[in-house]
mmCIF file of C-alpha atoms in Angstrom:
data_model
loop_
_atom_site.group_PDB
_atom_site.id
_atom_site.type_symbol
_atom_site.label_atom_id
_atom_site.label_comp_id
_atom_site.label_asym_id
_atom_site.label_seq_id
_atom_site.Cartn_x
_atom_site.Cartn_y
_atom_site.Cartn_z
ATOM 1 C CA UNK J 1 95.057 113.450 129.799
ATOM 2 C CA UNK J 2 96.598 110.093 130.708
ATOM 3 C CA UNK J 3 100.108 110.158 132.191
ATOM 4 C CA UNK J 4 103.080 109.125 130.074
ATOM 5 C CA UNK J 5 103.828 105.506 130.810
ATOM 6 C CA UNK J 6 106.385 102.994 129.614
ATOM 7 C CA UNK J 7 107.425 99.508 130.657
ATOM 8 C CA UNK J 8 110.354 97.227 131.322
ATOM 9 C CA UNK J 9 109.642 93.816 129.815
ATOM 10 C CA UNK J 10 112.284 91.210 130.661
ATOM 11 C CA UNK J 11 111.972 87.714 129.241
ATOM 12 C CA UNK J 12 112.958 84.628 131.280
ATOM 13 C CA UNK J 13 114.390 82.940 128.178
ATOM 14 C CA UNK J 14 117.789 84.424 128.997
ATOM 15 C CA UNK J 15 119.716 86.334 131.638
ATOM 16 C CA UNK J 16 119.889 90.109 131.910
ATOM 17 C CA UNK J 17 123.197 91.198 130.343
ATOM 18 C CA UNK J 18 124.911 94.476 129.530
ATOM 19 C CA UNK J 19 122.926 94.839 126.315
ATOM 20 C CA UNK J 20 119.377 94.620 127.603
ATOM 21 C CA UNK J 21 120.405 96.249 130.894
ATOM 22 C CA UNK J 22 121.438 99.333 128.894
ATOM 23 C CA UNK J 23 118.040 99.429 127.183
ATOM 24 C CA UNK J 24 116.252 99.012 130.524
ATOM 25 C CA UNK J 25 118.371 101.732 132.148
ATOM 26 C CA UNK J 26 117.578 104.235 129.392
ATOM 27 C CA UNK J 27 113.892 103.285 129.434
ATOM 28 C CA UNK J 28 113.756 103.754 133.197
ATOM 29 C CA UNK J 29 115.691 107.027 133.006
ATOM 30 C CA UNK J 30 113.399 108.387 130.285
ATOM 31 C CA UNK J 31 110.416 107.770 132.574
ATOM 32 C CA UNK J 32 111.872 108.861 135.897
ATOM 33 C CA UNK J 33 113.473 112.016 134.465
ATOM 34 C CA UNK J 34 110.115 113.319 133.202
ATOM 35 C CA UNK J 35 107.761 112.105 135.920
ATOM 36 C CA UNK J 36 106.334 109.284 133.812
ATOM 37 C CA UNK J 37 105.341 105.873 135.121
ATOM 38 C CA UNK J 38 107.392 102.762 134.414
ATOM 39 C CA UNK J 39 105.653 99.400 134.722
ATOM 40 C CA UNK J 40 107.207 95.941 134.871
ATOM 41 C CA UNK J 41 105.914 93.083 132.744
ATOM 42 C CA UNK J 42 107.476 89.632 132.530
ATOM 43 C CA UNK J 43 107.137 88.242 129.005
ATOM 44 C CA UNK J 44 107.044 84.579 129.973
ATOM 45 C CA UNK J 45 104.908 83.040 127.222
ATOM 46 C CA UNK J 46 107.720 81.016 125.657
ATOM 47 C CA UNK J 47 107.437 78.125 128.117
ATOM 48 C CA UNK J 48 109.897 75.629 126.559
ATOM 49 C CA UNK J 49 112.662 78.248 126.442
ATOM 50 C CA UNK J 50 112.062 79.638 129.932
ATOM 51 C CA UNK J 51 115.021 79.021 132.211
ATOM 52 C CA UNK J 52 114.400 77.947 135.802
ATOM 53 C CA UNK J 53 114.835 80.858 138.193
ATOM 54 C CA UNK J 54 115.303 83.364 135.349
ATOM 55 C CA UNK J 55 112.324 85.519 136.368
ATOM 56 C CA UNK J 56 113.523 85.909 139.942
ATOM 57 C CA UNK J 57 117.068 86.572 138.716
ATOM 58 C CA UNK J 58 115.944 89.298 136.299
ATOM 59 C CA UNK J 59 113.865 91.051 138.953
ATOM 60 C CA UNK J 60 116.737 90.910 141.424
ATOM 61 C CA UNK J 61 119.179 92.263 138.811
ATOM 62 C CA UNK J 62 116.882 95.218 138.109
ATOM 63 C CA UNK J 63 116.600 95.980 141.838
ATOM 64 C CA UNK J 64 120.376 95.740 142.174
ATOM 65 C CA UNK J 65 120.838 98.279 139.386
ATOM 66 C CA UNK J 66 118.403 100.628 141.142
ATOM 67 C CA UNK J 67 115.662 100.380 138.524
ATOM 68 C CA UNK J 68 112.386 100.477 140.418
ATOM 69 C CA UNK J 69 108.890 100.285 138.914
ATOM 70 C CA UNK J 70 105.322 101.373 139.579
ATOM 71 C CA UNK J 71 102.507 98.984 140.437
ATOM 72 C CA UNK J 72 102.440 95.206 140.518
ATOM 73 C CA UNK J 73 104.503 92.965 138.264
ATOM 74 C CA UNK J 74 102.392 91.553 135.413
ATOM 75 C CA UNK J 75 103.170 88.104 133.995
ATOM 76 C CA UNK J 76 102.020 87.413 130.458
ATOM 77 C CA UNK J 77 101.431 83.784 131.417
ATOM 78 C CA UNK J 78 98.399 84.979 133.435
ATOM 79 C CA UNK J 79 96.868 86.865 130.494
ATOM 80 C CA UNK J 80 95.889 84.027 128.162
ATOM 81 C CA UNK J 81 92.162 84.831 128.193
ATOM 82 C CA UNK J 82 92.825 88.393 127.043
ATOM 83 C CA UNK J 83 94.836 87.080 124.107
ATOM 84 C CA UNK J 84 92.107 84.585 123.198
ATOM 85 C CA UNK J 85 89.523 87.371 123.257
ATOM 86 C CA UNK J 86 91.655 89.478 120.922
ATOM 87 C CA UNK J 87 92.178 86.545 118.559
ATOM 88 C CA UNK J 88 88.438 85.838 118.523
ATOM 89 C CA UNK J 89 87.764 89.487 117.654
ATOM 90 C CA UNK J 90 90.226 89.380 114.766
ATOM 91 C CA UNK J 91 88.816 86.092 113.459
ATOM 92 C CA UNK J 92 85.251 87.400 113.690
ATOM 93 C CA UNK J 93 86.281 90.519 111.767
ATOM 94 C CA UNK J 94 87.721 88.317 109.031
ATOM 95 C CA UNK J 95 91.276 89.617 109.370
ATOM 96 C CA UNK J 96 92.766 86.477 110.940
ATOM 97 C CA UNK J 97 92.670 82.910 109.662
ATOM 98 C CA UNK J 98 93.892 79.408 110.593
ATOM 99 C CA UNK J 99 97.070 78.162 108.906
ATOM 100 C CA UNK J 100 98.444 74.603 108.822
ATOM 101 C CA UNK J 101 101.595 75.336 106.784
ATOM 102 C CA UNK J 102 104.947 74.225 108.148
ATOM 103 C CA UNK J 103 108.110 76.294 107.825
ATOM 104 C CA UNK J 104 109.490 73.752 105.358
ATOM 105 C CA UNK J 105 106.399 74.054 103.179
ATOM 106 C CA UNK J 106 106.593 77.835 103.211
ATOM 107 C CA UNK J 107 110.279 77.768 102.299
ATOM 108 C CA UNK J 108 109.538 75.479 99.353
ATOM 109 C CA UNK J 109 106.775 77.702 98.009
ATOM 110 C CA UNK J 110 107.789 79.185 94.691
ATOM 111 C CA UNK J 111 106.487 82.609 95.655
ATOM 112 C CA UNK J 112 108.563 82.760 98.862
ATOM 113 C CA UNK J 113 112.206 82.755 97.703
ATOM 114 C CA UNK J 114 113.529 85.169 100.299
ATOM 115 C CA UNK J 115 114.064 84.475 103.966
ATOM 116 C CA UNK J 116 114.300 87.189 106.598
ATOM 117 C CA UNK J 117 115.067 87.116 110.311
ATOM 118 C CA UNK J 118 111.709 85.481 111.069
ATOM 119 C CA UNK J 119 111.959 82.905 108.303
ATOM 120 C CA UNK J 120 110.609 82.942 104.754
ATOM 121 C CA UNK J 121 107.902 85.355 103.689
ATOM 122 C CA UNK J 122 104.482 83.731 103.942
ATOM 123 C CA UNK J 123 102.839 83.482 100.486
ATOM 124 C CA UNK J 124 99.253 83.290 101.768
ATOM 125 C CA UNK J 125 98.681 79.592 101.083
ATOM 126 C CA UNK J 126 95.992 79.150 103.751
ATOM 127 C CA UNK J 127 94.296 82.529 103.379
ATOM 128 C CA UNK J 128 90.634 81.761 102.634
ATOM 129 C CA UNK J 129 91.246 78.007 102.737
ATOM 130 C CA UNK J 130 89.428 77.140 105.972
ATOM 131 C CA UNK J 131 86.395 78.667 107.667
ATOM 132 C CA UNK J 132 87.549 77.694 111.158
ATOM 133 C CA UNK J 133 90.286 76.015 113.154
ATOM 134 C CA UNK J 134 88.068 72.940 113.453
ATOM 135 C CA UNK J 135 87.738 72.689 109.686
ATOM 136 C CA UNK J 136 91.494 73.065 109.238
ATOM 137 C CA UNK J 137 92.155 70.351 111.819
ATOM 138 C CA UNK J 138 89.590 67.967 110.318
ATOM 139 C CA UNK J 139 90.890 68.461 106.780
ATOM 140 C CA UNK J 140 94.599 68.108 107.507
ATOM 141 C CA UNK J 141 95.009 66.391 110.868
ATOM 142 C CA UNK J 142 97.140 69.336 111.979
ATOM 143 C CA UNK J 143 96.574 71.881 114.722
ATOM 144 C CA UNK J 144 96.538 75.286 113.017
ATOM 145 C CA UNK J 145 98.323 78.464 113.918
ATOM 146 C CA UNK J 146 96.588 81.792 113.245
ATOM 147 C CA UNK J 147 97.810 84.554 110.941
ATOM 148 C CA UNK J 148 96.839 88.186 110.497
ATOM 149 C CA UNK J 149 95.878 89.268 106.996
ATOM 150 C CA UNK J 150 98.458 91.775 105.718
ATOM 151 C CA UNK J 151 97.407 93.780 102.680
ATOM 152 C CA UNK J 152 99.884 95.432 100.264
ATOM 153 C CA UNK J 153 101.158 98.804 101.383
ATOM 154 C CA UNK J 154 103.857 100.530 103.387
ATOM 155 C CA UNK J 155 103.572 101.381 107.075
ATOM 156 C CA UNK J 156 105.083 104.681 108.214
ATOM 157 C CA UNK J 157 105.806 105.762 111.765
ATOM 158 C CA UNK J 158 107.939 108.258 113.639
ATOM 159 C CA UNK J 159 110.628 106.662 115.770
ATOM 160 C CA UNK J 160 111.856 108.669 118.742
ATOM 161 C CA UNK J 161 115.490 107.771 118.076
ATOM 162 C CA UNK J 162 115.667 106.986 114.359
ATOM 163 C CA UNK J 163 113.174 109.515 112.983
ATOM 164 C CA UNK J 164 110.667 108.768 110.228
ATOM 165 C CA UNK J 165 110.678 105.111 109.167
ATOM 166 C CA UNK J 166 108.842 103.328 106.378
ATOM 167 C CA UNK J 167 108.594 99.538 106.212
ATOM 168 C CA UNK J 168 106.583 97.130 104.108
ATOM 169 C CA UNK J 169 105.352 94.147 106.153
ATOM 170 C CA UNK J 170 103.483 92.769 103.141
ATOM 171 C CA UNK J 171 106.750 92.350 101.255
ATOM 172 C CA UNK J 172 108.926 91.541 104.268
ATOM 173 C CA UNK J 173 106.850 88.893 106.025
ATOM 174 C CA UNK J 174 103.367 88.656 104.530
ATOM 175 C CA UNK J 175 100.536 87.371 106.729
ATOM 176 C CA UNK J 176 102.251 86.776 110.082
ATOM 177 C CA UNK J 177 101.565 84.427 112.972
ATOM 178 C CA UNK J 178 99.588 85.874 115.874
ATOM 179 C CA UNK J 179 98.817 82.583 117.672
ATOM 180 C CA UNK J 180 100.797 79.357 117.637
ATOM 181 C CA UNK J 181 99.452 75.915 116.833
ATOM 182 C CA UNK J 182 99.258 75.091 120.561
ATOM 183 C CA UNK J 183 96.865 78.034 120.988
ATOM 184 C CA UNK J 184 99.377 80.277 122.733
ATOM 185 C CA UNK J 185 99.506 83.902 121.639
ATOM 186 C CA UNK J 186 102.530 84.872 119.585
ATOM 187 C CA UNK J 187 104.727 87.767 120.689
ATOM 188 C CA UNK J 188 103.218 90.294 118.273
ATOM 189 C CA UNK J 189 99.655 89.803 119.516
ATOM 190 C CA UNK J 190 100.501 89.501 123.212
ATOM 191 C CA UNK J 191 102.594 92.660 123.343
ATOM 192 C CA UNK J 192 99.928 94.738 121.571
ATOM 193 C CA UNK J 193 97.135 93.481 123.828
ATOM 194 C CA UNK J 194 99.186 94.089 126.968
ATOM 195 C CA UNK J 195 100.564 97.495 126.008
ATOM 196 C CA UNK J 196 97.028 98.686 125.243
ATOM 197 C CA UNK J 197 95.607 97.170 128.438
ATOM 198 C CA UNK J 198 98.343 98.735 130.576
ATOM 199 C CA UNK J 199 97.964 102.144 128.933
ATOM 200 C CA UNK J 200 101.541 102.249 127.649
ATOM 201 C CA UNK J 201 102.121 105.559 125.874
ATOM 202 C CA UNK J 202 105.768 104.988 124.935
ATOM 203 C CA UNK J 203 107.381 101.705 123.905
ATOM 204 C CA UNK J 204 111.165 101.856 124.280
ATOM 205 C CA UNK J 205 113.216 98.852 123.178
ATOM 206 C CA UNK J 206 116.218 97.665 121.164
ATOM 207 C CA UNK J 207 116.357 98.425 117.463
ATOM 208 C CA UNK J 208 116.386 94.729 116.611
ATOM 209 C CA UNK J 209 112.616 95.039 117.095
ATOM 210 C CA UNK J 210 112.112 97.760 114.468
ATOM 211 C CA UNK J 211 110.711 95.160 111.993
ATOM 212 C CA UNK J 212 108.073 94.212 114.585
ATOM 213 C CA UNK J 213 106.692 97.741 114.816
ATOM 214 C CA UNK J 214 104.723 97.872 111.523
ATOM 215 C CA UNK J 215 103.206 94.471 112.314
ATOM 216 C CA UNK J 216 102.135 95.709 115.718
ATOM 217 C CA UNK J 217 100.728 98.896 114.212
ATOM 218 C CA UNK J 218 98.601 96.742 111.903
ATOM 219 C CA UNK J 219 97.331 94.850 114.960
ATOM 220 C CA UNK J 220 96.503 98.072 116.810
ATOM 221 C CA UNK J 221 94.525 99.178 113.769
ATOM 222 C CA UNK J 222 92.726 95.838 113.379
ATOM 223 C CA UNK J 223 91.774 95.766 117.074
ATOM 224 C CA UNK J 224 90.675 99.409 117.127
ATOM 225 C CA UNK J 225 93.313 100.320 119.713
ATOM 226 C CA UNK J 226 95.370 103.469 120.073
ATOM 227 C CA UNK J 227 99.020 102.849 119.223
ATOM 228 C CA UNK J 228 101.826 104.138 121.469
ATOM 229 C CA UNK J 229 104.894 106.096 120.417
ATOM 230 C CA UNK J 230 107.988 104.031 119.649
ATOM 231 C CA UNK J 231 111.688 104.596 120.315
ATOM 232 C CA UNK J 232 114.249 101.986 119.263
ATOM 233 C CA UNK J 233 117.663 102.159 120.900
ATOM 234 C CA UNK J 234 120.934 100.973 119.345
ATOM 235 C CA UNK J 235 122.113 97.558 120.465
ATOM 236 C CA UNK J 236 125.234 96.567 122.353
ATOM 237 C CA UNK J 237 127.306 94.340 120.084
ATOM 238 C CA UNK J 238 130.427 92.255 120.414
ATOM 239 C CA UNK J 239 133.708 93.180 118.756
ATOM 240 C CA UNK J 240 132.627 91.030 115.783
ATOM 241 C CA UNK J 241 129.629 93.291 115.177
ATOM 242 C CA UNK J 242 127.086 90.673 116.214
ATOM 243 C CA UNK J 243 124.471 91.186 118.915
ATOM 244 C CA UNK J 244 125.878 90.575 122.394
ATOM 245 C CA UNK J 245 125.644 86.874 123.309
ATOM 246 C CA UNK J 246 127.434 84.054 125.143
ATOM 247 C CA UNK J 247 130.083 83.866 122.428
ATOM 248 C CA UNK J 248 131.333 87.283 123.582
ATOM 249 C CA UNK J 249 132.048 86.115 127.119
ATOM 250 C CA UNK J 250 130.037 86.382 130.295
ATOM 251 C CA UNK J 251 128.331 89.781 130.332
ATOM 252 C CA UNK J 252 125.436 88.766 132.580
ATOM 253 C CA UNK J 253 124.563 91.262 135.285
ATOM 254 C CA UNK J 254 124.492 88.382 137.780
ATOM 255 C CA UNK J 255 128.081 87.546 136.776
ATOM 256 C CA UNK J 256 129.265 91.029 137.694
ATOM 257 C CA UNK J 257 127.347 90.835 140.946
ATOM 258 C CA UNK J 258 129.110 87.574 141.779
ATOM 259 C CA UNK J 259 132.470 89.216 141.042
ATOM 260 C CA UNK J 260 131.660 91.917 143.584
ATOM 261 C CA UNK J 261 131.370 94.683 140.987
ATOM 262 C CA UNK J 262 129.375 97.578 142.495
ATOM 263 C CA UNK J 263 126.150 98.455 140.635
ATOM 264 C CA UNK J 264 127.421 102.024 140.305
ATOM 265 C CA UNK J 265 130.166 100.853 137.944
ATOM 266 C CA UNK J 266 127.676 99.037 135.718
ATOM 267 C CA UNK J 267 125.377 102.071 135.633
ATOM 268 C CA UNK J 268 128.372 104.332 134.984
ATOM 269 C CA UNK J 269 129.554 102.282 132.008
ATOM 270 C CA UNK J 270 126.084 101.973 130.489
ATOM 271 C CA UNK J 271 125.205 105.646 130.902
ATOM 272 C CA UNK J 272 128.553 106.780 129.465
ATOM 273 C CA UNK J 273 127.959 104.584 126.415
ATOM 274 C CA UNK J 274 124.752 106.558 125.850
ATOM 275 C CA UNK J 275 126.547 109.902 125.943
ATOM 276 C CA UNK J 276 125.314 110.757 129.431
ATOM 277 C CA UNK J 277 128.546 112.025 130.936
ATOM 278 C CA UNK J 278 132.032 110.671 131.421
ATOM 279 C CA UNK J 279 132.609 107.098 132.499
ATOM 280 C CA UNK J 280 132.469 107.098 136.292
ATOM 281 C CA UNK J 281 130.643 105.159 139.006
ATOM 282 C CA UNK J 282 127.170 106.580 139.580
ATOM 283 C CA UNK J 283 123.797 105.531 140.896
ATOM 284 C CA UNK J 284 120.808 105.374 138.584
ATOM 285 C CA UNK J 285 119.057 108.045 140.669
ATOM 286 C CA UNK J 286 121.925 110.476 140.056
ATOM 287 C CA UNK J 287 121.138 110.457 136.336
ATOM 288 C CA UNK J 288 117.585 111.658 136.960
ATOM 289 C CA UNK J 289 118.770 114.976 138.391
ATOM 290 C CA UNK J 290 120.280 115.960 135.020
ATOM 291 C CA UNK J 291 116.789 116.680 133.690
ATOM 292 C CA UNK J 292 114.479 114.983 131.174
ATOM 293 C CA UNK J 293 116.225 112.506 128.906
ATOM 294 C CA UNK J 294 115.923 113.540 125.262
ATOM 295 C CA UNK J 295 116.456 110.865 122.623
ATOM 296 C CA UNK J 296 118.478 113.398 120.621
ATOM 297 C CA UNK J 297 121.173 112.967 123.292
ATOM 298 C CA UNK J 298 121.597 109.277 122.524
ATOM 299 C CA UNK J 299 124.147 108.262 119.862
ATOM 300 C CA UNK J 300 122.468 106.309 117.066
ATOM 301 C CA UNK J 301 125.410 103.999 116.419
ATOM 302 C CA UNK J 302 125.578 100.539 117.945
ATOM 303 C CA UNK J 303 127.695 100.157 121.072
ATOM 304 C CA UNK J 304 130.781 97.962 121.328
ATOM 305 C CA UNK J 305 132.461 97.756 124.728
ATOM 306 C CA UNK J 306 136.225 97.565 124.395
ATOM 307 C CA UNK J 307 138.396 95.263 126.538
ATOM 308 C CA UNK J 308 139.575 98.382 128.374
ATOM 309 C CA UNK J 309 136.001 99.388 129.206
ATOM 310 C CA UNK J 310 135.149 95.911 130.465
ATOM 311 C CA UNK J 311 138.341 95.906 132.524
ATOM 312 C CA UNK J 312 137.294 99.253 134.045
ATOM 313 C CA UNK J 313 133.901 97.751 134.846
ATOM 314 C CA UNK J 314 135.559 94.960 136.811
ATOM 315 C CA UNK J 315 137.940 97.374 138.519
ATOM 316 C CA UNK J 316 141.032 95.986 136.781
#
């Protein structure tokens, strides 16, 4: 039987802050408290949005917090051939097709009146329209993206934190993009290919990614791969209820490091917010000794750090 294995997957499109640091801490603790492996993968496919030095900063922040990992660091930017192979397999199986539609065209389509977090639902305009990317390019003068065929039907899965969930990707997004028009793999395809390749048994991430899970399950099925278990953790939000961002002040881990805040205070605040003891300075390793982390211990409500809690963090 393969060992339980999860991963930390920072993206260099932004700095590590209290929100994603909390998710990484709980992911790491879940693994270390039950003898599972925790791998580290840098999701650096979004080249134009990658910030200079962000990869090195994220890795240093994780080390500073005491979150170690097993094996070598994997960079998605080195895995392009694996994504191309997966796309070729899907195209050959007839479950992926080239698409030249723009977002504006999709939004104008009469059958796509609703717009979700990822934009308007795709109405299937290009499904069956072109036999190949070359044909699409020759007919329209546009470089095509690639979409996965999504048939009607709900997708059900058991979430480690939220319990049984049922979503309908056909109604929510329709055929979704798995490769961009520049040929680069989209997030949904890349993460499925890499999680399968790395033998990830448990995917632990923020609950803003719940809508991605049924899409990824469809990809696992289409590629003939075994899907992992999923656990989606509540997000850290600002006092306005929105996901933690620059507008809520500087909550970057590097900012607290520059202020001279000890890592134990950051770990203490984050672990207390997850119901893992009273708020007090503690090392990440101390949390492991409490025994295996059970998701039933974790509050399911979103987290909002009060001014008093942030003042405690800074020692004020």
